[in-house]
XYZ file of C-alpha atoms in Angstrom:
776
model
C -127.728 24.162 10.671
C -124.855 22.447 8.933
C -121.355 23.932 8.870
C -120.205 23.329 5.273
C -116.662 24.664 5.860
C -115.543 21.628 7.826
C -115.975 18.141 6.383
C -114.854 14.701 7.362
C -114.341 12.011 4.775
C -112.280 8.837 4.793
C -108.815 8.958 3.295
C -108.680 6.207 0.689
C -105.062 6.472 -0.429
C -101.928 4.985 1.108
C -99.562 6.797 3.435
C -96.897 8.725 1.545
C -97.276 8.815 -2.232
C -98.877 11.625 -4.160
C -100.585 12.988 -1.063
C -97.221 13.439 0.645
C -95.714 15.134 -2.421
C -98.653 17.516 -2.703
C -98.468 18.386 0.985
C -94.690 18.912 0.778
C -95.131 21.279 -2.175
C -97.829 23.242 -0.366
C -95.666 23.776 2.707
C -92.674 24.587 0.503
C -94.645 27.391 -1.174
C -96.177 28.551 2.110
C -92.724 29.179 3.567
C -92.488 32.246 1.274
C -88.903 31.184 0.653
C -89.520 28.556 -2.007
C -86.473 28.861 -4.275
C -83.962 28.793 -1.439
C -85.791 25.955 0.323
C -85.369 23.498 -2.569
C -81.640 23.634 -1.892
C -82.299 23.404 1.851
C -84.440 20.268 1.585
C -81.837 18.491 -0.522
C -79.306 19.053 2.284
C -81.554 17.425 4.907
C -79.862 14.435 6.610
C -77.027 14.559 4.094
C -73.355 14.136 5.133
C -72.541 17.767 4.251
C -75.879 19.116 5.411
C -77.955 19.353 8.556
C -79.808 16.821 10.635
C -83.584 17.049 10.238
C -85.117 19.040 13.109
C -88.047 16.614 13.162
C -88.038 13.031 14.431
C -85.214 10.838 15.736
C -85.544 7.982 13.221
C -82.189 6.825 11.922
C -80.688 6.774 8.432
C -79.318 3.883 6.395
C -77.210 6.415 4.467
C -77.896 5.344 0.932
C -76.153 8.168 -0.979
C -78.600 7.867 -3.876
C -81.650 8.738 -1.795
C -83.367 11.922 -0.808
C -83.425 11.739 2.965
C -86.420 13.752 4.068
C -90.036 12.741 4.531
C -93.191 14.816 4.331
C -93.028 15.831 7.978
C -89.322 16.570 7.743
C -90.071 18.850 4.788
C -92.710 20.618 6.876
C -90.224 21.119 9.705
C -87.548 22.475 7.377
C -89.885 24.809 5.498
C -91.405 25.956 8.768
C -87.971 26.898 10.102
C -86.567 28.325 6.855
C -89.359 30.853 6.342
C -88.881 34.461 5.215
C -91.407 35.736 7.767
C -90.061 37.275 10.970
C -91.181 38.336 14.421
C -89.284 41.317 15.800
C -89.916 44.269 18.091
C -91.881 45.961 15.309
C -94.256 43.009 15.137
C -94.596 42.994 18.919
C -95.333 46.720 18.972
C -98.393 46.025 16.844
C -99.718 43.139 18.959
C -100.212 43.036 22.707
C -99.548 39.851 24.637
C -103.195 39.819 25.711
C -104.304 39.838 22.072
C -101.755 37.226 21.036
C -103.081 34.909 23.772
C -106.412 34.795 21.960
C -104.811 33.490 18.777
C -104.352 29.839 17.878
C -101.064 27.977 18.219
C -101.038 27.687 14.431
C -101.313 31.468 14.044
C -98.545 32.163 16.547
C -95.884 29.957 14.966
C -96.877 30.896 11.423
C -95.790 34.495 12.050
C -92.175 33.549 11.435
C -88.708 33.463 12.982
C -87.761 35.426 16.078
C -84.978 37.817 15.080
C -83.997 39.918 18.113
C -83.947 39.573 21.920
C -86.998 41.076 23.608
C -88.224 41.816 27.126
C -91.849 41.847 28.223
C -93.090 45.184 29.548
C -96.102 44.491 31.800
C -96.961 48.199 31.868
C -97.585 48.269 28.108
C -98.410 44.551 27.657
C -95.936 44.374 24.775
C -92.531 42.811 24.174
C -89.825 45.394 23.481
C -86.297 45.187 22.062
C -83.393 44.618 24.439
C -79.676 44.141 23.815
C -77.990 40.802 24.373
C -75.820 42.352 27.053
C -78.896 43.613 28.898
C -80.601 40.218 28.560
C -77.624 38.291 29.907
C -77.216 40.780 32.749
C -80.871 40.499 33.748
C -80.729 36.696 33.824
C -77.478 36.722 35.802
C -78.906 39.190 38.316
C -81.998 37.030 38.830
C -79.932 33.848 39.282
C -77.392 35.435 41.651
C -80.159 36.908 43.822
C -81.668 33.508 44.674
C -81.277 32.087 48.184
C -80.546 28.677 46.689
C -79.527 27.442 43.220
C -82.504 25.086 43.458
C -84.760 28.141 43.080
C -84.003 27.892 39.345
C -85.019 25.270 36.786
C -83.411 24.657 33.384
C -85.775 23.068 30.844
C -84.497 21.395 27.662
C -86.351 20.432 24.501
C -85.254 17.537 22.297
C -84.205 19.907 19.536
C -81.067 21.079 21.372
C -77.769 19.749 20.019
C -75.334 17.645 22.012
C -73.012 20.625 22.295
C -75.749 22.943 23.581
C -77.065 20.342 26.015
C -73.610 19.644 27.428
C -72.899 23.342 27.983
C -76.358 23.824 29.509
C -75.890 21.103 32.104
C -72.316 22.263 32.791
C -73.529 25.797 33.477
C -76.471 24.744 35.652
C -74.381 22.298 37.686
C -71.624 24.872 38.138
C -74.388 27.222 39.279
C -75.405 24.518 41.750
C -78.542 22.613 40.755
C -79.707 19.372 39.133
C -83.111 20.855 38.237
C -83.295 19.645 34.628
C -86.915 19.172 33.563
C -86.911 18.081 29.938
C -89.168 16.733 27.228
C -88.099 13.153 28.039
C -90.026 13.529 31.293
C -93.207 13.879 29.240
C -92.680 11.187 26.612
C -90.131 8.349 26.940
C -89.163 8.579 30.613
C -90.881 5.232 31.159
C -88.688 3.699 28.448
C -85.528 5.021 30.051
C -86.519 3.910 33.544
C -87.969 0.572 32.453
C -85.002 -0.413 30.298
C -82.359 0.794 32.752
C -83.937 -1.150 35.595
C -84.152 -4.249 33.378
C -81.108 -4.316 31.122
C -78.897 -1.613 32.610
C -79.183 1.022 29.854
C -82.109 3.275 28.993
C -81.798 3.039 25.218
C -82.888 0.664 22.501
C -80.601 -2.287 21.841
C -80.848 -2.469 18.046
C -79.266 -0.802 15.035
C -81.372 0.167 12.043
C -79.910 -2.680 9.950
C -81.400 -5.179 12.409
C -84.764 -4.639 10.702
C -83.237 -6.378 7.661
C -82.406 -9.451 9.779
C -85.522 -9.784 11.931
C -87.891 -12.699 11.358
C -90.681 -10.768 13.065
C -91.293 -7.187 14.171
C -93.929 -6.272 16.750
C -95.049 -2.621 16.676
C -96.801 -1.330 19.788
C -98.497 2.004 20.412
C -97.127 4.210 17.661
C -98.246 5.929 14.487
C -95.152 6.306 12.275
C -97.130 7.661 9.318
C -97.544 10.904 11.233
C -94.819 10.890 13.864
C -91.768 9.397 12.093
C -92.700 8.693 8.441
C -89.223 7.491 7.414
C -89.977 4.388 9.486
C -92.675 3.395 6.965
C -90.166 2.386 4.320
C -88.416 0.171 6.882
C -91.702 -1.499 7.828
C -92.646 -2.011 4.200
C -89.300 -3.673 3.519
C -89.805 -6.028 6.470
C -93.086 -7.219 4.982
C -91.745 -7.371 1.404
C -88.952 -9.771 2.277
C -91.437 -12.161 3.902
C -90.942 -11.428 7.591
C -93.888 -11.052 9.942
C -94.910 -7.567 11.087
C -97.597 -7.388 13.760
C -99.105 -4.034 14.717
C -100.898 -3.284 17.987
C -102.510 0.146 17.951
C -105.789 1.376 19.391
C -106.709 3.368 16.288
C -106.556 2.140 12.717
C -103.806 4.294 11.199
C -103.143 4.454 7.465
C -99.362 4.395 7.787
C -99.576 1.095 9.644
C -101.737 -0.374 6.864
C -100.013 0.518 3.577
C -97.397 2.868 2.172
C -96.514 4.314 -1.225
C -92.866 5.341 -1.386
C -92.579 8.798 -3.004
C -89.037 7.856 -4.102
C -90.200 4.751 -5.999
C -90.981 5.638 -9.648
C -92.857 2.381 -10.185
C -95.116 2.831 -7.172
C -95.771 6.474 -8.029
C -96.450 5.909 -11.735
C -98.681 2.897 -11.141
C -100.234 4.473 -8.034
C -99.539 1.236 -6.175
C -98.609 0.725 -2.544
C -97.191 -1.943 -0.260
C -98.574 -3.264 3.032
C -96.848 -2.274 6.261
C -98.159 -5.137 8.390
C -99.038 -8.803 8.211
C -101.553 -8.514 11.068
C -103.215 -5.510 12.723
C -104.711 -5.676 16.227
C -106.608 -2.894 18.000
C -106.291 -3.371 21.769
C -108.049 -1.065 24.199
C -106.189 2.011 25.379
C -103.571 0.844 27.894
C -104.224 -2.822 27.144
C -100.781 -3.582 25.744
C -99.401 -5.032 28.972
C -102.319 -7.442 29.065
C -101.670 -8.390 25.419
C -98.038 -9.249 26.176
C -99.051 -11.048 29.376
C -101.475 -13.146 27.330
C -98.776 -13.959 24.764
C -96.466 -15.158 27.527
C -99.278 -17.233 28.994
C -99.669 -18.940 25.611
C -95.902 -19.426 25.350
C -95.856 -21.143 28.741
C -98.426 -23.629 27.477
C -96.414 -24.137 24.274
C -93.230 -24.669 26.321
C -94.908 -27.299 28.501
C -96.139 -29.129 25.408
C -92.716 -28.892 23.746
C -90.941 -30.282 26.801
C -93.109 -33.372 26.690
C -91.620 -33.985 23.233
C -88.087 -33.214 24.386
C -88.070 -29.795 22.706
C -88.136 -26.203 23.950
C -89.750 -22.888 23.099
C -87.797 -20.878 25.648
C -84.078 -20.118 25.283
C -83.023 -21.821 28.510
C -79.313 -21.134 28.025
C -79.935 -17.407 27.701
C -82.316 -17.420 30.659
C -79.837 -19.253 32.882
C -76.783 -17.246 31.886
C -78.220 -13.763 31.391
C -81.392 -13.270 33.451
C -82.585 -13.042 37.010
C -86.202 -13.343 38.095
C -87.660 -15.548 35.383
C -89.221 -18.110 37.747
C -91.262 -15.618 39.854
C -92.262 -13.790 36.680
C -93.618 -16.926 35.019
C -95.466 -17.772 38.226
C -97.016 -14.282 38.154
C -98.176 -14.920 34.590
C -99.691 -18.290 35.525
C -101.654 -16.646 38.327
C -103.150 -14.076 35.945
C -106.527 -15.274 34.693
C -107.586 -15.145 31.080
C -110.616 -13.109 32.118
C -108.319 -10.391 33.493
C -106.172 -10.460 30.372
C -108.983 -10.369 27.827
C -110.987 -7.721 29.660
C -108.029 -5.357 29.806
C -106.512 -6.178 26.404
C -109.696 -5.828 24.402
C -108.536 -8.604 22.050
C -109.833 -12.143 21.691
C -107.928 -15.111 23.032
C -107.518 -16.335 19.476
C -105.861 -13.069 18.415
C -103.410 -13.278 21.305
C -102.761 -16.931 20.454
C -101.950 -15.979 16.848
C -99.488 -13.292 17.973
C -97.800 -15.682 20.402
C -97.371 -18.313 17.694
C -95.692 -15.768 15.402
C -93.303 -14.884 18.218
C -92.563 -18.533 18.992
C -91.796 -19.352 15.353
C -89.401 -16.447 14.822
C -85.701 -16.803 15.598
C -85.083 -13.041 15.801
C -87.709 -10.570 17.006
C -87.704 -6.789 17.356
C -90.298 -5.122 19.569
C -90.696 -1.409 18.906
C -92.902 1.100 20.716
C -93.600 4.783 21.232
C -95.825 6.967 23.403
C -98.868 4.744 23.117
C -96.934 2.631 25.619
C -95.164 5.272 27.703
C -97.905 7.686 28.808
C -99.929 5.518 31.206
C -99.845 4.964 34.948
C -98.499 1.431 34.381
C -96.094 2.247 31.519
C -92.947 1.059 33.292
C -94.641 -2.238 34.126
C -95.608 -2.591 30.452
C -92.018 -2.043 29.312
C -90.796 -4.566 31.889
C -93.331 -6.994 30.403
C -91.961 -6.371 26.889
C -88.392 -6.980 28.064
C -89.510 -10.199 29.750
C -91.118 -11.379 26.518
C -87.916 -10.645 24.594
C -85.834 -12.487 27.182
C -87.914 -15.672 26.974
C -86.384 -16.545 23.609
C -83.082 -14.707 23.951
C -84.129 -11.779 21.774
C -81.754 -9.374 23.479
C -78.206 -8.907 22.238
C -78.370 -10.862 18.995
C -78.639 -9.767 15.344
C -82.116 -8.889 14.137
C -83.577 -8.779 17.619
C -84.053 -6.450 20.538
C -85.890 -3.555 22.134
C -86.574 -0.449 20.029
C -88.211 2.551 21.714
C -88.719 5.130 18.960
C -87.961 8.573 20.349
C -89.830 11.610 19.167
C -87.790 14.781 18.828
C -84.535 14.826 16.896
C -82.024 14.812 19.771
C -84.091 13.928 22.820
C -81.930 10.841 23.349
C -78.714 12.790 22.896
C -79.715 15.397 25.465
C -79.992 12.697 28.088
C -76.632 11.244 27.025
C -75.106 14.706 27.514
C -76.284 14.874 31.147
C -79.700 16.528 30.902
C -80.961 14.409 33.752
C -82.385 15.406 37.117
C -81.086 12.089 38.478
C -77.511 11.901 37.132
C -75.394 8.853 37.807
C -72.568 9.170 40.295
C -70.129 8.143 37.573
C -71.227 11.098 35.448
C -70.908 13.560 38.340
C -67.479 12.187 39.212
C -66.338 12.589 35.605
C -67.596 16.177 35.616
C -65.691 16.924 38.807
C -62.492 15.421 37.454
C -62.684 17.389 34.217
C -63.847 20.776 35.503
C -62.476 20.829 39.068
C -65.678 21.656 40.927
C -68.042 19.462 42.916
C -71.391 19.170 41.106
C -74.563 19.096 43.212
C -75.293 15.588 44.445
C -78.967 15.837 45.346
C -81.723 14.756 42.943
C -83.231 17.610 40.971
C -86.700 18.324 39.603
C -88.342 16.798 36.546
C -91.260 18.433 34.706
C -94.186 17.633 37.000
C -92.253 18.500 40.153
C -90.963 21.703 38.540
C -94.528 22.846 37.895
C -95.405 22.097 41.515
C -92.294 23.951 42.712
C -93.139 27.033 40.623
C -96.707 26.893 41.904
C -95.452 26.747 45.499
C -92.925 29.564 45.065
C -89.883 27.273 45.328
C -88.701 27.740 41.735
C -88.550 31.421 40.831
C -86.416 31.474 37.687
C -87.376 29.282 34.734
C -85.137 29.052 31.651
C -86.266 27.017 28.633
C -83.761 25.863 26.025
C -86.241 25.445 23.189
C -89.636 23.797 23.310
C -93.043 25.138 24.207
C -93.374 24.317 27.891
C -96.718 26.031 28.506
C -98.407 24.128 25.663
C -96.648 20.772 25.998
C -97.186 20.194 29.707
C -100.247 18.680 31.424
C -102.961 20.547 33.336
C -102.568 23.693 31.256
C -104.190 26.102 33.697
C -102.100 24.810 36.597
C -98.947 25.154 34.480
C -99.868 28.700 33.433
C -100.496 29.725 37.029
C -97.159 28.221 38.039
C -95.223 30.053 35.317
C -96.901 33.358 36.183
C -95.636 33.045 39.771
C -91.981 33.017 38.641
C -89.850 36.116 39.050
C -88.330 35.548 35.607
C -89.126 33.277 32.656
C -86.677 32.968 29.755
C -87.492 31.323 26.429
C -84.664 30.450 24.002
C -86.612 29.924 20.792
C -86.694 29.990 17.009
C -90.382 30.952 16.643
C -93.179 32.581 18.577
C -95.242 30.134 20.636
C -97.664 29.903 23.547
C -94.904 29.866 26.164
C -93.856 33.436 25.296
C -97.300 34.638 26.322
C -97.472 32.899 29.713
C -94.928 35.084 31.444
C -93.405 35.388 34.875
C -93.253 38.781 36.566
C -90.473 39.460 34.073
C -89.933 37.601 30.805
C -87.355 37.404 28.032
C -87.397 35.967 24.506
C -83.936 35.042 23.190
C -83.889 34.226 19.438
C -81.671 31.301 18.472
C -80.446 29.764 15.257
C -82.155 26.654 13.928
C -80.696 23.531 12.319
C -80.927 25.066 8.849
C -78.944 28.207 9.766
C -75.184 28.604 9.297
C -73.588 29.056 12.721
C -70.836 31.636 12.195
C -68.325 31.871 15.062
C -64.812 33.315 15.487
C -63.109 30.220 14.026
C -65.573 29.876 11.152
C -68.889 28.065 10.578
C -69.570 25.460 13.238
C -71.183 22.042 13.219
C -73.140 20.447 16.028
C -74.091 16.812 16.612
C -77.220 14.841 17.464
C -78.035 11.247 18.467
C -80.834 9.276 16.812
C -82.967 6.449 18.213
C -80.298 3.903 17.222
C -77.464 5.603 19.164
C -75.852 6.932 15.979
C -74.070 10.277 16.390
C -74.382 12.583 13.350
C -72.788 15.922 12.520
C -75.111 18.729 11.445
C -74.200 22.034 9.799
C -76.621 24.704 8.643
C -76.773 25.802 5.008
C -78.691 29.106 5.130
C -77.499 32.534 6.186
C -79.311 33.619 9.381
C -82.180 36.078 8.953
C -80.696 38.499 11.486
C -77.327 39.407 12.972
C -79.099 39.403 16.337
C -79.856 35.678 16.275
C -77.375 33.622 18.285
C -76.657 29.910 18.415
C -77.873 27.958 21.419
C -74.303 27.307 22.642
C -73.519 31.040 22.349
C -76.629 31.995 24.312
C -75.842 29.495 27.064
C -72.239 30.675 27.241
C -73.378 34.292 27.409
C -75.693 33.578 30.333
C -73.037 31.476 32.052
C -70.305 34.100 31.706
C -72.596 36.840 33.029
C -73.545 34.649 35.996
C -70.330 32.769 36.839
C -67.547 34.700 35.132
C -64.955 32.268 33.785
C -65.912 29.496 36.209
C -65.402 26.606 35.581
C -64.300 27.318 31.988
C -63.578 30.277 29.752
C -66.984 30.281 28.114
C -66.141 32.546 25.170
C -63.338 30.246 23.990
C -65.773 27.332 23.785
C -68.005 29.284 21.430
C -65.171 30.301 19.133
C -64.636 26.632 18.248
C -67.119 23.860 19.098
C -64.311 21.311 18.747
C -63.309 22.397 22.256
C -66.795 21.577 23.569
C -66.544 18.141 21.982
C -63.159 17.575 23.599
C -64.801 18.174 26.979
C -67.635 15.800 26.048
C -65.119 13.122 25.070
C -63.442 13.447 28.466
C -66.705 13.155 30.426
C -69.176 10.970 28.513
C -68.320 7.296 27.791
C -68.199 6.329 24.131
C -67.094 9.714 22.768
C -63.332 9.230 22.526
C -61.870 10.892 19.409
C -65.202 12.671 19.018
C -63.984 15.347 16.592
C -62.374 12.799 14.296
C -65.237 10.308 14.310
C -67.919 12.790 13.237
C -66.001 13.427 9.997
C -67.158 10.045 8.723
C -70.286 10.152 6.533
C -73.179 8.885 8.604
C -71.408 9.478 11.898
C -70.571 6.744 14.377
C -72.311 4.213 16.589
C -72.149 5.038 20.272
C -72.532 1.415 21.326
C -74.939 -0.290 23.692
C -73.901 -2.467 26.605
C -77.043 -4.630 26.539
C -76.521 -5.296 22.835
C -73.216 -6.878 23.865
C -75.023 -8.752 26.653
C -73.212 -6.749 29.290
C -75.859 -5.983 31.881
C -75.118 -2.872 33.959
C -77.520 -3.897 36.700
C -76.823 -4.714 40.358
C -77.146 -8.418 39.534
C -74.962 -8.228 36.439
C -77.833 -9.841 34.533
C -81.038 -8.728 32.841
C -83.561 -8.367 35.647
C -87.048 -9.682 34.896
C -89.552 -7.699 36.937
C -92.878 -9.191 38.015
C -95.959 -6.959 38.163
C -99.603 -7.911 38.552
C -101.869 -6.552 35.861
C -103.267 -3.241 37.145
C -106.761 -3.408 38.575
C -107.631 -0.574 36.229
C -105.873 1.316 33.443
C -106.867 4.476 35.304
C -105.226 5.687 38.537
C -107.032 5.169 41.846
C -107.996 8.863 42.052
C -110.726 8.176 39.483
C -112.464 5.516 41.589
C -115.974 6.417 42.561
C -116.228 8.907 39.711
C -116.692 6.477 36.822
C -120.112 5.681 35.377
C -121.424 3.853 32.329
C -120.951 7.113 30.442
C -117.242 7.400 31.257
C -114.527 6.991 28.629
C -110.768 6.692 28.471
C -109.278 9.412 26.262
C -105.849 9.430 24.645
C -104.229 12.549 23.212
C -102.442 12.387 19.864
C -100.980 14.442 17.032
C -102.613 15.338 13.762
C -100.728 14.740 10.527
C -100.164 18.504 10.167
C -98.394 18.711 13.508
C -95.101 17.922 15.207
C -95.192 18.026 18.987
C -96.912 21.353 19.767
C -96.030 22.900 16.384
C -99.161 23.101 14.222
C -98.260 23.250 10.514
C -101.856 23.293 9.317
C -105.425 22.352 10.224
C -105.745 19.106 8.262
C -105.199 15.496 9.307
C -105.069 13.836 5.918
C -104.777 10.190 6.929
C -107.737 10.445 9.314
C -109.843 12.417 6.835
C -110.023 15.614 8.873
C -110.111 18.920 6.977
C -109.696 22.435 8.358
C -110.376 21.455 11.969
C -108.643 20.442 15.204
C -111.380 20.442 17.826
C -112.596 16.918 17.115
C -112.965 13.782 19.214
C -112.673 10.348 17.576
C -115.277 7.944 18.918
C -116.685 4.497 18.132
C -119.976 4.891 16.196
C -121.723 2.558 18.656
C -120.797 4.905 21.506
C -122.353 7.866 19.678
C -125.564 5.899 19.359
C -125.424 4.642 22.964
C -125.157 8.189 24.295
C -127.966 9.440 22.090
C -125.699 11.916 20.321
C -125.286 12.722 16.614
C -122.316 12.429 14.308
C -120.709 15.869 14.139
C -122.435 17.118 17.281
C -120.417 19.485 19.449
C -119.644 18.258 22.941
C -117.645 19.324 25.962
C -115.105 16.945 27.480
C -114.802 16.880 31.262
C -111.927 15.192 33.052
C -112.635 12.931 36.032
C -110.222 13.361 38.943
C -110.882 13.380 42.657
C -109.413 16.776 43.613
C -112.354 19.152 43.253
C -110.867 20.949 40.227
C -113.075 21.312 37.162
C -111.122 20.486 34.017
C -113.308 20.961 30.972
C -112.907 21.894 27.313
C -115.764 22.739 24.994
C -116.801 22.754 21.360
C -115.362 19.424 20.192
C -117.065 17.645 17.313
C -117.829 13.927 17.354
C -116.173 12.008 14.527
C -117.017 8.294 14.164
C -113.830 6.275 13.839
C -112.377 2.777 14.056
C -111.503 2.786 17.750
C -112.547 0.349 20.510
C -115.805 1.109 22.300
C -115.256 3.093 25.472
C -112.133 4.748 24.080
C -111.716 8.256 22.661
C -108.904 10.165 20.973
C -108.346 13.896 20.424
C -105.520 16.239 19.540
C -103.109 17.877 21.919
C -102.246 20.527 23.042
C -105.965 21.327 22.927
C -106.679 18.422 25.305
C -103.774 19.027 27.719
C -106.036 20.970 30.116
C -107.739 17.626 30.859
C -104.598 15.871 32.164
C -104.385 16.339 35.953
C -100.940 17.336 37.141
C -101.048 14.533 39.700
C -101.951 11.873 37.133
C -98.605 10.444 36.150
C -96.850 7.162 35.614
C -95.636 4.981 38.446
C -91.815 5.222 38.676
C -91.592 7.542 35.632
C -93.756 10.539 36.669
C -94.696 10.895 32.994
C -98.119 12.552 32.521
C -100.794 9.990 31.667
C -101.738 11.701 28.422
C -102.773 8.394 26.830
C -105.261 7.384 29.534
C -107.476 10.191 30.819
C -110.838 9.441 32.450
C -113.471 11.702 30.883
C -117.171 12.148 30.261
C -118.860 13.831 27.309
C -121.625 16.367 27.667
C -123.588 18.379 25.092
C -121.609 21.488 24.213
C -122.256 24.705 26.094
C -122.161 26.612 22.804
C -123.677 26.184 19.347
C -125.837 23.269 20.408
C -127.589 23.252 17.036
C -124.389 23.225 15.007
C -123.839 19.980 13.126
C -121.253 18.956 10.585
C -121.324 17.125 7.337
C -119.780 13.805 8.319
C -119.035 10.913 6.019
C -118.933 7.743 8.087
C -115.347 6.596 8.585
């Protein structure tokens, strides 16, 4: 039979445009708070408004422009809803029943409005006072044999002020166990850049895109993940610069864009291209692509030298780098067969890309999680830095490295000390300011925290935002680990999967969101965030909170800290009365934040600075270090050897267009032509034919990993798509159960969510169910 309720048809329009406006209006109405949310949206990313709770893309601060995109509007409307989840709601729904509901259903129920405690006897959450909640957490923490029995998770939504207080409390308590969302996304960027150029952040400012002769975009889909970037890319192409895209899937946002704020484009229904060349390497083949480009550049340099010219910037190499000679020798020893097999591009395509790079005076290379979630991600980022260094494209206008972070303040959280491996300088500054000795030993990141909970070593888990149970790899292993904890605490704005995977005891603590006015003793408070370009912005809510029982994140942290530590090492309540005091502490501890309270008064905030941009290399050598890595024998880790057959695939997880991280706004993926469905797997049409399957057929996906554990998900529908043969893509968090906990990046320990070895099998259910599929 054919299921008529779900259809797949190609999206023929551009990214943005009328489709974005229609989607924004739909989510605006669905918030059930439409009139108030018009005002709210107009305050998004404005000087006297709040910072968008969505992505970390920066602002050029044109005062004439509306500063939210479609996905930002979804995030704002999703947060500023009139629906609420309180003890009355929980009395009607057991945790067991809620577990059977979709992630979309859970978060659609509305804002959390009062603290609640899970009662395992009744299987329901019940109301609890804030005093009782803080006391219960303090009792659990003080009863531990070691502070390292607790872990303090942070999502990228937390403000700088909340993150700083969180790490201050946990370090005063005695641990560096700070698993955070960076561990699951851009940890490879931080590690790779720090080990190369001495700082784990991008080296460019947003205005550098106006000066670049060429921009290379690797492994990202801005149309869905950070749509405000599309206007920047369009402008690069419009002014005649080269913009080369390398992405495994063909994504509409990387092809063309219609600016909803351009009357001409909207009225004429026209659009502008967002690339000058589009390449589709195999999953994980980006390192091989860059290696091939460098191999071409070596040949061009040798030819140029014979004419007394140069392709390489020899002055920059001599003055600012270490390791160039062994790196170039490594490249020479890499065969073209190795490069082409792994890259999935032709030699001519790589030659074309290399020639664009060689002919550009200033080049930006930008990337996202298509680069960072592989076993060899750090090696790939080292390769990118090496390519930039060849022609001095580090520390000059219009050039540099640009990792595009996901969540709004994920970069700022790390700046504030949310780091399981803090620098000694940071710990020393903390000791000097607060007069206690912080723990010196390395703490736990995400993967090791899950292992520690599983093994009974971490017994108290506190999450400052996020959706840990859904976002993490190996979902069943994570759930089992959380259930072994004595206490799990979720500081959240909305109901999500993590509230239902409880420890022996569990608490939900409702916090204010970015849109909410944060009333404290000294008046409404502002917080700050840091974007991908190291700009620090002030953010103040504009809506009255839904409930008097919602607290700000800083107030919740201070309440837990005071109940646990008393007034050590600070008088916590005084910090909450006036966040200026928190910022004074930040200014004394974190470099670059002098005169913090004065500098955030400026519209647009202030630039934190970047040492590598100034060509100051905070590395042991005092220079940019060029690392040499052989191409990996396989994109997949060695634990898959012996399990692969001709029917094996490499799967990458990704977001739909109606999604941000684990938050599901709806069941459509407009740019990929998916309607009312999430359990789909994108596959090359030739692979469907090779396997003897049908378009729209339901299949199960089984992960291949040599540990005896069966990881399998069922009922996914085959959708033909423009993706290299042998590669697959599907949405997370539905596919997170397939990512083995032990499959993580070398050096970074980031889950390999972009390169999972799998096989497809006919579905265990509804074998006769087909779909109406229009060939994409």
